[in-house]
Coordinates of C-alpha atoms in Angstrom, one line a residue:
M1 CA -18.1 -52.8 -24.3
Y2 CA -17.2 -50.9 -21.3
I3 CA -13.7 -50.0 -23.2
K4 CA -15.5 -48.5 -26.1
N5 CA -18.3 -46.6 -24.3
Y6 CA -15.3 -45.6 -22.1
I7 CA -13.5 -43.8 -26.0
L8 CA -17.3 -42.6 -26.0
L9 CA -17.9 -41.6 -23.4
N10 CA -14.3 -39.2 -23.6
R11 CA -14.7 -38.1 -26.6
L12 CA -18.4 -37.0 -26.1
K13 CA -17.2 -34.6 -22.8
L14 CA -13.7 -32.9 -25.9
Y15 CA -16.8 -32.3 -28.0
N16 CA -18.4 -30.6 -25.3
L17 CA -15.0 -28.7 -24.3
Y18 CA -14.1 -27.8 -27.3
R19 CA -18.3 -26.3 -28.1
F20 CA -16.4 -24.0 -24.6
I21 CA -14.2 -22.7 -25.7
V22 CA -15.3 -21.4 -29.2
F23 CA -18.1 -20.0 -27.4
A24 CA -16.4 -18.1 -25.3
L25 CA -12.9 -17.2 -27.8
T26 CA -16.5 -15.6 -30.2
F27 CA -17.9 -13.4 -27.7
I28 CA -14.4 -12.0 -26.9
S29 CA -12.7 -11.4 -30.1
S30 CA -16.7 -9.7 -30.5
I31 CA -15.1 -6.9 -28.0
S32 CA -13.3 -4.1 -28.5
I33 CA -11.9 -1.4 -26.1
L34 CA -13.1 2.8 -25.8
N35 CA -10.4 4.7 -26.4
A36 CA -11.8 5.5 -22.6
Q37 CA -13.3 4.3 -20.2
N38 CA -16.7 5.8 -18.9
P39 CA -15.6 8.7 -15.6
N40 CA -18.9 8.0 -13.7
F41 CA -18.9 6.5 -10.6
N42 CA -19.7 2.6 -10.7
Q43 CA -21.1 3.2 -6.9
S44 CA -23.9 5.3 -8.8
Y45 CA -25.7 5.3 -5.5
N46 CA -23.3 6.4 -3.1
V47 CA -22.4 10.2 -4.6
R48 CA -25.7 10.5 -5.5
Q49 CA -25.9 14.1 -6.5
L50 CA -24.0 13.1 -9.4
T51 CA -26.5 10.0 -9.9
N52 CA -29.7 12.2 -10.2
P53 CA -30.0 15.5 -7.7
A54 CA -33.8 13.8 -6.9
F55 CA -31.6 11.5 -4.5
I56 CA -30.9 14.0 -2.0
G57 CA -32.8 13.7 0.8
M58 CA -33.4 9.8 0.1
G59 CA -31.1 8.7 2.8
M60 CA -32.3 6.5 5.5
Y61 CA -30.7 5.0 9.6
D62 CA -32.3 2.0 9.8
A63 CA -35.9 2.8 9.9
Q64 CA -35.7 6.3 10.4
R65 CA -34.6 9.5 7.8
A66 CA -31.5 10.7 7.3
S67 CA -28.8 13.4 6.0
R68 CA -26.2 12.3 4.9
I69 CA -22.3 13.3 3.3
A70 CA -20.9 10.7 1.8
T71 CA -17.8 10.6 -0.4
N72 CA -16.0 8.1 -3.2
I73 CA -12.0 7.8 -4.5
Q74 CA -11.6 6.7 -7.7
A75 CA -8.4 5.0 -8.8
R76 CA -8.6 3.5 -12.8
W77 CA -5.1 2.4 -15.1
L78 CA -3.1 1.9 -12.4
S79 CA -0.4 0.1 -14.2
L80 CA 0.1 3.0 -17.1
D81 CA 1.5 6.7 -17.1
R82 CA -1.3 7.8 -17.1
R83 CA -3.1 7.0 -14.5
L84 CA -6.5 8.5 -13.8
T85 CA -8.5 9.4 -9.8
T86 CA -11.8 11.3 -9.2
N87 CA -12.4 12.0 -5.6
A88 CA -16.1 13.3 -4.4
I89 CA -17.3 14.6 -1.4
E90 CA -20.3 15.3 -1.4
G91 CA -23.3 16.5 1.9
D92 CA -27.2 16.9 2.3
I93 CA -29.4 18.7 5.0
I94 CA -33.5 17.9 5.5
A95 CA -34.2 21.1 5.9
N96 CA -37.9 20.5 6.2
E97 CA -41.1 18.0 5.7
N98 CA -40.7 18.5 2.1
T99 CA -37.4 20.6 1.1
S100 CA -33.9 19.2 1.0
W101 CA -30.7 20.4 -0.1
G102 CA -26.6 19.2 -1.1
I103 CA -24.2 20.3 -2.5
N104 CA -21.2 18.1 -3.6
L105 CA -17.1 19.0 -4.5
Y106 CA -15.3 17.4 -8.1
S107 CA -12.8 16.9 -8.6
T108 CA -10.4 14.7 -11.3
D109 CA -7.0 14.3 -11.3
L110 CA -4.9 13.0 -14.5
F111 CA -2.0 12.4 -14.2
A112 CA -2.3 11.3 -10.5
G113 CA 0.7 9.7 -8.6
T114 CA 3.7 10.5 -12.4
T115 CA 6.6 13.3 -12.1
G116 CA 7.7 15.3 -14.6
N117 CA 3.7 16.6 -15.9
S118 CA 1.3 18.6 -15.1
S119 CA -2.3 17.0 -14.4
Y120 CA -5.0 16.9 -16.1
N121 CA -7.7 18.5 -13.0
H122 CA -10.9 19.2 -13.3
F123 CA -12.4 20.7 -9.9
S124 CA -16.0 21.5 -9.7
A125 CA -18.6 22.4 -6.7
G126 CA -22.5 22.5 -6.8
L127 CA -25.2 23.5 -5.2
N128 CA -28.5 20.9 -5.0
Y129 CA -31.9 21.9 -3.7
C130 CA -35.1 19.2 -3.8
Y131 CA -38.9 19.2 -2.8
S132 CA -40.1 15.7 -1.6
I133 CA -43.8 15.6 -2.5
K134 CA -45.9 12.7 -0.8
L135 CA -48.4 10.8 -2.7
S136 CA -50.8 8.2 -1.6
N137 CA -48.3 5.5 -2.1
G138 CA -45.4 7.3 -2.6
G139 CA -44.1 10.2 -3.9
I140 CA -42.2 12.9 -5.7
Q141 CA -39.3 14.4 -6.4
L142 CA -38.1 17.3 -8.2
A143 CA -34.5 18.6 -8.6
L144 CA -32.5 22.4 -9.4
N145 CA -27.6 21.4 -9.3
G146 CA -25.9 24.4 -10.4
Q147 CA -22.1 23.6 -11.0
Y148 CA -19.4 24.8 -11.1
S149 CA -16.3 23.4 -12.8
N150 CA -12.5 24.3 -13.4
F151 CA -10.7 22.8 -16.4
N152 CA -7.4 23.1 -16.7
F153 CA -3.9 22.0 -17.8
G154 CA -0.1 22.1 -18.0
V155 CA 1.2 23.3 -20.9
E156 CA 3.7 20.4 -20.8
N157 CA 1.7 18.4 -22.0
F158 CA 1.5 20.2 -25.6
L159 CA 3.6 19.9 -28.8
W160 CA 3.6 23.9 -29.0
E161 CA 4.2 24.6 -33.2
D162 CA 6.7 27.9 -34.2
Q163 CA 3.9 30.9 -35.7
I164 CA 4.1 31.7 -39.4
N165 CA 4.0 34.7 -40.0
P166 CA 1.7 36.1 -42.7
T167 CA 4.2 38.9 -44.1
M168 CA 6.9 37.0 -43.8
T169 CA 7.7 34.1 -45.7
G170 CA 9.9 32.3 -42.4
F171 CA 9.3 32.1 -39.4
E172 CA 8.9 34.3 -35.7
L173 CA 10.6 32.5 -33.0
P174 CA 9.5 32.0 -30.0
T175 CA 6.2 30.8 -30.3
N176 CA 3.7 33.2 -29.5
E177 CA 1.2 30.5 -27.5
P178 CA 1.2 31.7 -23.5
L179 CA 4.4 29.5 -21.8
A180 CA 1.0 29.2 -18.5
K181 CA -1.4 27.2 -17.2
L182 CA -4.7 26.9 -19.5
S183 CA -7.4 27.6 -17.8
V184 CA -11.5 27.9 -18.5
N185 CA -14.2 28.7 -16.1
A186 CA -16.9 26.7 -16.8
I187 CA -21.2 26.5 -15.3
H188 CA -23.5 24.1 -16.0
F189 CA -27.2 23.2 -14.7
S190 CA -28.6 20.4 -14.4
I191 CA -32.1 18.7 -12.8
G192 CA -33.6 15.2 -12.0
A193 CA -37.1 14.0 -10.6
L194 CA -37.8 11.2 -8.9
Y195 CA -40.7 8.9 -8.6
S196 CA -41.3 6.0 -5.8
Q197 CA -42.6 3.5 -3.2
P198 CA -41.1 1.2 -1.1
K199 CA -41.1 -1.8 -3.6
Y200 CA -40.2 -0.3 -7.6
F201 CA -38.1 4.3 -8.3
I202 CA -38.1 5.7 -11.2
G203 CA -36.0 8.3 -11.4
A204 CA -34.6 10.7 -14.9
A205 CA -31.9 13.5 -15.0
L206 CA -30.4 16.1 -17.4
Y207 CA -27.5 17.3 -16.8
N208 CA -25.1 20.5 -18.5
I209 CA -28.7 22.3 -19.7
N210 CA -26.7 25.9 -20.6
Q211 CA -24.5 23.3 -22.9
P212 CA -21.3 25.6 -21.9
N213 CA -18.8 26.1 -24.1
I214 CA -14.4 25.8 -22.6
S215 CA -12.8 25.9 -26.0
F216 CA -9.1 27.5 -24.0
Y217 CA -9.1 30.6 -26.6
N218 CA -12.6 31.0 -27.6
E219 CA -11.5 29.9 -31.5
S220 CA -14.0 27.0 -30.8
N221 CA -17.3 26.0 -30.0
Q222 CA -16.2 22.9 -27.6
R223 CA -19.3 22.3 -25.2
I224 CA -20.0 19.8 -22.9
E225 CA -22.0 17.8 -24.7
S226 CA -25.2 17.2 -22.0
R227 CA -25.8 14.2 -20.4
V228 CA -29.8 12.3 -19.8
V229 CA -29.2 9.6 -16.6
L230 CA -32.1 7.2 -16.1
Q231 CA -33.0 4.5 -14.0
A232 CA -34.9 2.2 -12.7
G233 CA -35.0 -0.2 -9.1
L234 CA -37.3 -3.1 -7.2
N235 CA -36.9 -4.1 -3.9
L236 CA -38.3 -8.0 -3.2
G237 CA -37.7 -9.2 0.2
N238 CA -38.7 -8.2 3.5
S239 CA -37.0 -6.2 5.6
R240 CA -34.8 -8.8 7.0
F241 CA -33.2 -9.4 3.8
N242 CA -33.9 -7.4 0.6
I243 CA -32.6 -8.2 -3.1
I244 CA -32.9 -5.0 -5.4
P245 CA -32.2 -5.0 -8.8
S246 CA -32.1 -1.9 -10.6
I247 CA -30.6 -0.7 -14.0
N248 CA -28.5 3.0 -14.9
A249 CA -27.6 4.0 -18.7
Y250 CA -25.8 7.0 -19.3
L251 CA -26.4 8.7 -22.9
Q252 CA -23.5 11.7 -24.3
G253 CA -23.0 12.9 -27.8
G254 CA -22.1 9.7 -28.8
L255 CA -21.2 7.7 -26.2
V256 CA -24.2 5.0 -24.3
S257 CA -22.9 3.2 -21.0
I258 CA -25.3 1.3 -19.6
S259 CA -25.2 -0.9 -15.8
E260 CA -27.1 -4.4 -14.5
D261 CA -26.5 -4.7 -11.5
I262 CA -28.6 -6.0 -8.8
N263 CA -27.9 -5.7 -5.0
F264 CA -28.9 -7.4 -1.9
R265 CA -28.9 -5.4 1.0
K266 CA -29.3 -8.0 4.9
G267 CA -28.9 -6.6 8.1
N268 CA -25.2 -4.1 8.0
I269 CA -23.8 -6.6 5.7
Y270 CA -24.5 -5.3 1.8
Y271 CA -22.9 -6.7 -1.9
G272 CA -23.7 -7.1 -5.6
F273 CA -21.9 -7.4 -9.1
G274 CA -23.1 -6.1 -12.2
L275 CA -22.6 -5.4 -15.8
K276 CA -21.9 -2.6 -17.8
Q277 CA -21.8 -2.1 -21.3
N278 CA -20.2 0.8 -22.7
S279 CA -20.7 2.2 -27.0
M280 CA -19.3 4.9 -28.9
G281 CA -20.1 4.7 -31.5
N282 CA -18.8 1.4 -33.8
Q283 CA -17.1 0.4 -31.0
I284 CA -18.3 -1.7 -27.8
A285 CA -16.4 -2.6 -24.6
H286 CA -18.0 -4.3 -21.9
S287 CA -17.3 -5.1 -17.6
V288 CA -18.1 -7.3 -14.7
M289 CA -19.8 -4.8 -11.3
G290 CA -18.6 -5.7 -7.4
N291 CA -18.5 -4.1 -5.0
F292 CA -18.9 -4.7 -0.6
G293 CA -20.1 -2.9 2.0
Y294 CA -20.6 -2.3 5.5
R295 CA -23.4 -0.1 8.1
K296 CA -21.2 0.3 11.6
G297 CA -23.5 2.3 13.2
N298 CA -23.2 5.6 11.3
W299 CA -20.8 4.8 9.4
F300 CA -21.3 3.0 6.3
L301 CA -17.8 0.9 3.4
N302 CA -17.9 0.2 0.8
Y303 CA -15.6 -1.1 -2.1
S304 CA -16.3 -1.9 -5.4
N305 CA -14.4 -3.3 -8.2
N306 CA -14.7 -2.4 -12.2
T307 CA -13.1 -5.6 -14.6
N308 CA -13.3 -4.9 -18.3
L309 CA -12.9 -7.5 -20.0
S310 CA -11.7 -6.8 -23.7
L311 CA -8.3 -8.1 -24.3
R312 CA -6.8 -5.0 -26.4
V313 CA -5.2 -3.8 -23.1
A314 CA -1.6 -4.8 -22.7
N315 CA -3.0 -5.0 -18.0
N316 CA -6.6 -5.6 -17.8
P317 CA -8.0 -2.5 -16.3
M318 CA -9.4 -2.2 -13.4
I319 CA -11.4 0.6 -11.6
H320 CA -11.3 0.9 -8.1
E321 CA -13.5 2.8 -5.4
I322 CA -14.6 3.6 -2.1
G323 CA -16.6 4.9 -1.0
I324 CA -17.0 5.9 3.1
T325 CA -21.0 7.6 4.3
Y326 CA -22.0 9.0 7.5
L327 CA -26.4 8.8 8.3
L328 CA -27.0 11.9 10.0
P329 CA -30.5 10.8 11.9
S330 CA -32.8 13.4 11.1
R331 CA -36.4 15.0 13.6
F332 CA -38.4 14.8 10.4
S333 CA -40.1 12.0 9.5
S334 CA -40.2 10.6 5.9
V335 CA -41.9 11.3 3.1
H336 CA -41.7 8.3 1.1
S337 CA -38.5 5.6 2.5
V338 CA -37.4 3.4 -0.9
K339 CA -34.8 0.9 -0.7
L340 CA -31.6 1.5 -2.7
P341 CA -29.1 -0.4 -3.4
L342 CA -26.3 1.4 -0.5
E343 CA -27.0 3.2 2.5

C-alpha cells in the first residue's frame, strides 16, 4: 500500500509539473516582439517634464517643498551593434507659492559606442511653465511646455541610388543627393494637467500638439504624431512606510504602451517592480521592471532594469537606467503635497 501511494503521489507531482510547463510555453508563445522598443523612460517619475509637464514644482525634501535637478541615462541593446543610449537632464525651480519654471535637455544616440558610422542624433531642449491652484484638500497643476528639437542622420547610413535623367535613356552619375549630414529642426508644444490629493493623484498630458513635420527634404509629410500620456497612483501607508501603486499609459499613433508599477518607500530606501506592455498593430511585447533607490541628504540615486520577456531575440535585450536627483529645499510652503514613486 505504501509503495502504491508513493507512485500515485509522484504521478500527481509530474502531472502538475506538466501542466505548469504547458501553461508557461503557451504564455511565452503568445508574446511577440515589436520592431523597436518604447523610447520612454522606465523611471517615469524621475524625469518628470517628459512624463507630464504638470509634475514640476512637486518635489519634496522630507516634509518641505523643494526644487529639483534630475538626470537620467538609459542604455539598451548593449549586446547589439546598433546600441541606443538616451540622456536627459532637467531642472525646476519654485518661483512662488503658485508658479514653477522648468528646463529640460534630452538627447538620443542610435549608434552609440560603434565605429565607422555617424550616429543618428536627436537633441531637444524645452522650457516649462506650471501654475498651481490650491483646493480644500489637494490641488490642480496646469502646465505648458515648448520644445526645440534637432534630428541628424549621417549619410553613410543610407544607400544612395543613381539618379535617372528623364531627358536621357541612361543614368546620371554620380548621385545628386547632398553628401553631407542630413539635419532638420522642429518646434513642438505640449500641455499637462494634474489633480492630486494626499492619498492619490491623476494626470494627463498631450505632447506635440502642433505635430511638426520632420521630413529632410520637405518632399513628404512626416509629422511627429501627438502623444497622449495618462497616469494615476495611490499612496497607501503612513509617514514611515509608503506603498505607491501607479499606472502610466502612452498612446502615439499605433503605439500603445502601458506600465503598472508598485513602489515602496521606507525612510530613505525606495524599491519597486512592475510590468510593461508595448503593442503596435498585431505585435505585442511584454517586459518586467525592477528599480532600487536611496536618498542621502539632498542626493537621490536610483537604478532601474527592464527585461524583455520575448524569446524572438537572440540576446533577450535589457534596458538599464541610472538616475541622479538633487533636491533644493524651497522657502515657499507647499501648495499641496503628494507622494510620488521617486523623489
